[in-house]
PDB file of C-alpha atoms in Angstrom:
ATOM      1  CA  UNK A   1      49.851 -62.138 -62.570  1.00  0.00           C
ATOM      2  CA  UNK A   2      50.429 -58.460 -62.696  1.00  0.00           C
ATOM      3  CA  UNK A   3      51.638 -56.078 -65.172  1.00  0.00           C
ATOM      4  CA  UNK A   4      53.628 -53.004 -64.959  1.00  0.00           C
ATOM      5  CA  UNK A   5      55.624 -51.257 -67.778  1.00  0.00           C
ATOM      6  CA  UNK A   6      57.091 -53.839 -70.016  1.00  0.00           C
ATOM      7  CA  UNK A   7      57.394 -56.287 -66.721  1.00  0.00           C
ATOM      8  CA  UNK A   8      55.174 -58.667 -64.995  1.00  0.00           C
ATOM      9  CA  UNK A   9      54.816 -59.981 -61.732  1.00  0.00           C
ATOM     10  CA  UNK A  10      53.364 -63.114 -60.478  1.00  0.00           C
ATOM     11  CA  UNK A  11      52.949 -64.788 -57.039  1.00  0.00           C
ATOM     12  CA  UNK A  12      53.044 -68.581 -56.378  1.00  0.00           C
ATOM     13  CA  UNK A  13      51.044 -70.740 -53.912  1.00  0.00           C
ATOM     14  CA  UNK A  14      54.006 -70.594 -51.620  1.00  0.00           C
ATOM     15  CA  UNK A  15      54.004 -66.803 -51.374  1.00  0.00           C
ATOM     16  CA  UNK A  16      57.040 -66.325 -53.536  1.00  0.00           C
ATOM     17  CA  UNK A  17      57.173 -63.541 -56.195  1.00  0.00           C
ATOM     18  CA  UNK A  18      58.490 -64.442 -59.609  1.00  0.00           C
ATOM     19  CA  UNK A  19      58.971 -61.816 -62.498  1.00  0.00           C
ATOM     20  CA  UNK A  20      59.284 -61.307 -66.218  1.00  0.00           C
ATOM     21  CA  UNK A  21      60.485 -58.184 -67.799  1.00  0.00           C
ATOM     22  CA  UNK A  22      62.543 -55.470 -68.244  1.00  0.00           C
ATOM     23  CA  UNK A  23      65.090 -54.232 -64.857  1.00  0.00           C
ATOM     24  CA  UNK A  24      65.879 -50.848 -66.107  1.00  0.00           C
ATOM     25  CA  UNK A  25      64.627 -49.581 -62.761  1.00  0.00           C
ATOM     26  CA  UNK A  26      65.142 -52.073 -60.495  1.00  0.00           C
ATOM     27  CA  UNK A  27      61.547 -53.391 -60.688  1.00  0.00           C
ATOM     28  CA  UNK A  28      63.204 -56.838 -60.343  1.00  0.00           C
ATOM     29  CA  UNK A  29      64.172 -55.899 -56.331  1.00  0.00           C
ATOM     30  CA  UNK A  30      67.711 -56.401 -57.691  1.00  0.00           C
ATOM     31  CA  UNK A  31      70.541 -54.204 -58.979  1.00  0.00           C
ATOM     32  CA  UNK A  32      70.745 -56.353 -62.352  1.00  0.00           C
ATOM     33  CA  UNK A  33      70.744 -54.333 -65.194  1.00  0.00           C
ATOM     34  CA  UNK A  34      69.076 -56.387 -67.963  1.00  0.00           C
ATOM     35  CA  UNK A  35      66.347 -55.570 -69.999  1.00  0.00           C
ATOM     36  CA  UNK A  36      65.228 -58.614 -70.348  1.00  0.00           C
ATOM     37  CA  UNK A  37      65.682 -62.360 -68.905  1.00  0.00           C
ATOM     38  CA  UNK A  38      67.839 -64.283 -71.912  1.00  0.00           C
ATOM     39  CA  UNK A  39      66.944 -67.817 -70.956  1.00  0.00           C
ATOM     40  CA  UNK A  40      63.156 -67.098 -70.524  1.00  0.00           C
ATOM     41  CA  UNK A  41      62.880 -68.266 -67.068  1.00  0.00           C
ATOM     42  CA  UNK A  42      61.207 -65.963 -64.068  1.00  0.00           C
ATOM     43  CA  UNK A  43      63.435 -64.462 -61.976  1.00  0.00           C
ATOM     44  CA  UNK A  44      62.655 -64.885 -57.810  1.00  0.00           C
ATOM     45  CA  UNK A  45      62.403 -61.346 -56.041  1.00  0.00           C
ATOM     46  CA  UNK A  46      64.799 -61.643 -52.889  1.00  0.00           C
ATOM     47  CA  UNK A  47      61.776 -61.318 -50.310  1.00  0.00           C
ATOM     48  CA  UNK A  48      62.457 -63.843 -47.429  1.00  0.00           C
ATOM     49  CA  UNK A  49      58.506 -63.294 -46.471  1.00  0.00           C
ATOM     50  CA  UNK A  50      55.580 -65.138 -47.703  1.00  0.00           C
ATOM     51  CA  UNK A  51      53.992 -62.634 -49.837  1.00  0.00           C
ATOM     52  CA  UNK A  52      49.911 -62.486 -50.099  1.00  0.00           C
ATOM     53  CA  UNK A  53      49.460 -59.676 -52.583  1.00  0.00           C
ATOM     54  CA  UNK A  54      51.238 -57.744 -55.483  1.00  0.00           C
ATOM     55  CA  UNK A  55      51.094 -54.684 -57.332  1.00  0.00           C
ATOM     56  CA  UNK A  56      52.562 -53.310 -59.989  1.00  0.00           C
ATOM     57  CA  UNK A  57      52.990 -49.127 -61.149  1.00  0.00           C
ATOM     58  CA  UNK A  58      54.383 -47.779 -64.160  1.00  0.00           C
ATOM     59  CA  UNK A  59      58.284 -49.170 -63.379  1.00  0.00           C
ATOM     60  CA  UNK A  60      57.520 -50.056 -59.334  1.00  0.00           C
ATOM     61  CA  UNK A  61      56.511 -53.004 -57.469  1.00  0.00           C
ATOM     62  CA  UNK A  62      54.364 -52.969 -54.369  1.00  0.00           C
ATOM     63  CA  UNK A  63      54.174 -56.537 -52.163  1.00  0.00           C
ATOM     64  CA  UNK A  64      52.194 -57.344 -48.947  1.00  0.00           C
ATOM     65  CA  UNK A  65      53.277 -59.844 -46.680  1.00  0.00           C
ATOM     66  CA  UNK A  66      51.403 -62.259 -44.601  1.00  0.00           C
ATOM     67  CA  UNK A  67      52.092 -60.379 -41.432  1.00  0.00           C
ATOM     68  CA  UNK A  68      50.496 -56.991 -43.152  1.00  0.00           C
ATOM     69  CA  UNK A  69      53.833 -55.653 -43.986  1.00  0.00           C
ATOM     70  CA  UNK A  70      54.022 -53.645 -47.453  1.00  0.00           C
ATOM     71  CA  UNK A  71      57.462 -53.896 -49.487  1.00  0.00           C
ATOM     72  CA  UNK A  72      58.361 -51.528 -52.404  1.00  0.00           C
ATOM     73  CA  UNK A  73      61.047 -51.479 -54.939  1.00  0.00           C
ATOM     74  CA  UNK A  74      61.554 -49.983 -58.447  1.00  0.00           C
ATOM     75  CA  UNK A  75      61.449 -46.688 -59.814  1.00  0.00           C
ATOM     76  CA  UNK A  76      60.811 -43.552 -57.363  1.00  0.00           C
ATOM     77  CA  UNK A  77      61.128 -40.373 -58.725  1.00  0.00           C
ATOM     78  CA  UNK A  78      57.694 -39.241 -57.359  1.00  0.00           C
ATOM     79  CA  UNK A  79      57.990 -40.838 -54.164  1.00  0.00           C
ATOM     80  CA  UNK A  80      55.459 -43.872 -55.392  1.00  0.00           C
ATOM     81  CA  UNK A  81      57.241 -46.272 -53.225  1.00  0.00           C
ATOM     82  CA  UNK A  82      56.225 -44.919 -49.857  1.00  0.00           C
ATOM     83  CA  UNK A  83      59.993 -44.420 -48.585  1.00  0.00           C
ATOM     84  CA  UNK A  84      61.762 -41.446 -47.199  1.00  0.00           C
ATOM     85  CA  UNK A  85      63.748 -40.705 -50.317  1.00  0.00           C
ATOM     86  CA  UNK A  86      62.972 -40.394 -54.078  1.00  0.00           C
ATOM     87  CA  UNK A  87      65.474 -42.557 -55.361  1.00  0.00           C
ATOM     88  CA  UNK A  88      65.372 -45.603 -57.244  1.00  0.00           C
ATOM     89  CA  UNK A  89      65.024 -48.742 -54.708  1.00  0.00           C
ATOM     90  CA  UNK A  90      66.562 -51.923 -56.547  1.00  0.00           C
ATOM     91  CA  UNK A  91      66.100 -54.240 -53.503  1.00  0.00           C
ATOM     92  CA  UNK A  92      63.005 -54.594 -51.510  1.00  0.00           C
ATOM     93  CA  UNK A  93      62.360 -51.693 -48.650  1.00  0.00           C
ATOM     94  CA  UNK A  94      59.872 -51.678 -45.851  1.00  0.00           C
ATOM     95  CA  UNK A  95      57.117 -49.196 -46.158  1.00  0.00           C
ATOM     96  CA  UNK A  96      56.939 -47.767 -42.621  1.00  0.00           C
ATOM     97  CA  UNK A  97      53.048 -48.223 -42.293  1.00  0.00           C
ATOM     98  CA  UNK A  98      52.184 -49.211 -38.523  1.00  0.00           C
ATOM     99  CA  UNK A  99      48.769 -50.440 -39.850  1.00  0.00           C
ATOM    100  CA  UNK A 100      48.323 -53.986 -41.074  1.00  0.00           C
ATOM    101  CA  UNK A 101      47.824 -53.720 -44.816  1.00  0.00           C
ATOM    102  CA  UNK A 102      45.645 -55.766 -46.710  1.00  0.00           C
ATOM    103  CA  UNK A 103      45.688 -54.576 -50.466  1.00  0.00           C
ATOM    104  CA  UNK A 104      47.702 -52.058 -52.870  1.00  0.00           C
ATOM    105  CA  UNK A 105      47.417 -50.673 -56.185  1.00  0.00           C
ATOM    106  CA  UNK A 106      49.637 -48.966 -58.381  1.00  0.00           C
ATOM    107  CA  UNK A 107      49.747 -46.328 -60.935  1.00  0.00           C
ATOM    108  CA  UNK A 108      52.256 -44.438 -62.958  1.00  0.00           C
ATOM    109  CA  UNK A 109      53.941 -42.255 -60.160  1.00  0.00           C
ATOM    110  CA  UNK A 110      52.035 -43.281 -57.195  1.00  0.00           C
ATOM    111  CA  UNK A 111      50.794 -46.223 -54.984  1.00  0.00           C
ATOM    112  CA  UNK A 112      48.012 -46.812 -52.306  1.00  0.00           C
ATOM    113  CA  UNK A 113      47.736 -49.447 -49.693  1.00  0.00           C
ATOM    114  CA  UNK A 114      44.591 -50.948 -47.847  1.00  0.00           C
ATOM    115  CA  UNK A 115      44.636 -51.148 -44.306  1.00  0.00           C
ATOM    116  CA  UNK A 116      42.705 -53.844 -42.352  1.00  0.00           C
ATOM    117  CA  UNK A 117      40.788 -50.669 -40.791  1.00  0.00           C
ATOM    118  CA  UNK A 118      39.408 -49.721 -44.055  1.00  0.00           C
ATOM    119  CA  UNK A 119      41.865 -46.596 -44.674  1.00  0.00           C
ATOM    120  CA  UNK A 120      43.848 -46.215 -47.865  1.00  0.00           C
ATOM    121  CA  UNK A 121      47.133 -44.763 -47.670  1.00  0.00           C
ATOM    122  CA  UNK A 122      48.365 -43.015 -50.660  1.00  0.00           C
ATOM    123  CA  UNK A 123      51.785 -42.147 -51.615  1.00  0.00           C
ATOM    124  CA  UNK A 124      53.527 -40.216 -54.718  1.00  0.00           C
ATOM    125  CA  UNK A 125      52.347 -37.817 -57.016  1.00  0.00           C
TER     126      UNK A 125
END
């Protein structure tokens, strides 16, 4: 499991990402605007790919799938999702990096991805 600001992502053994916590900025990968999950059950992030790595920033999330592709969602006011536009992304969007990604890290307003050749791709403030 990995934690952001008032939310937690965890990755199950089948590569499915689940979520507990607030969704004020699309951290669930969904446009459901609840500030908690009322029944205490985790929410499944809507990704079709098998995920092998997850990272949480302040109010955003980065996932890497088994094909080495990055997926980002949540708050994006400083470009922390690595996407063309700086707006909240309520559904997972593919990060356009052509290299095979192996790991990610995220902070308050930045993210970084490590590729299979050892290069770090950083975005945000």
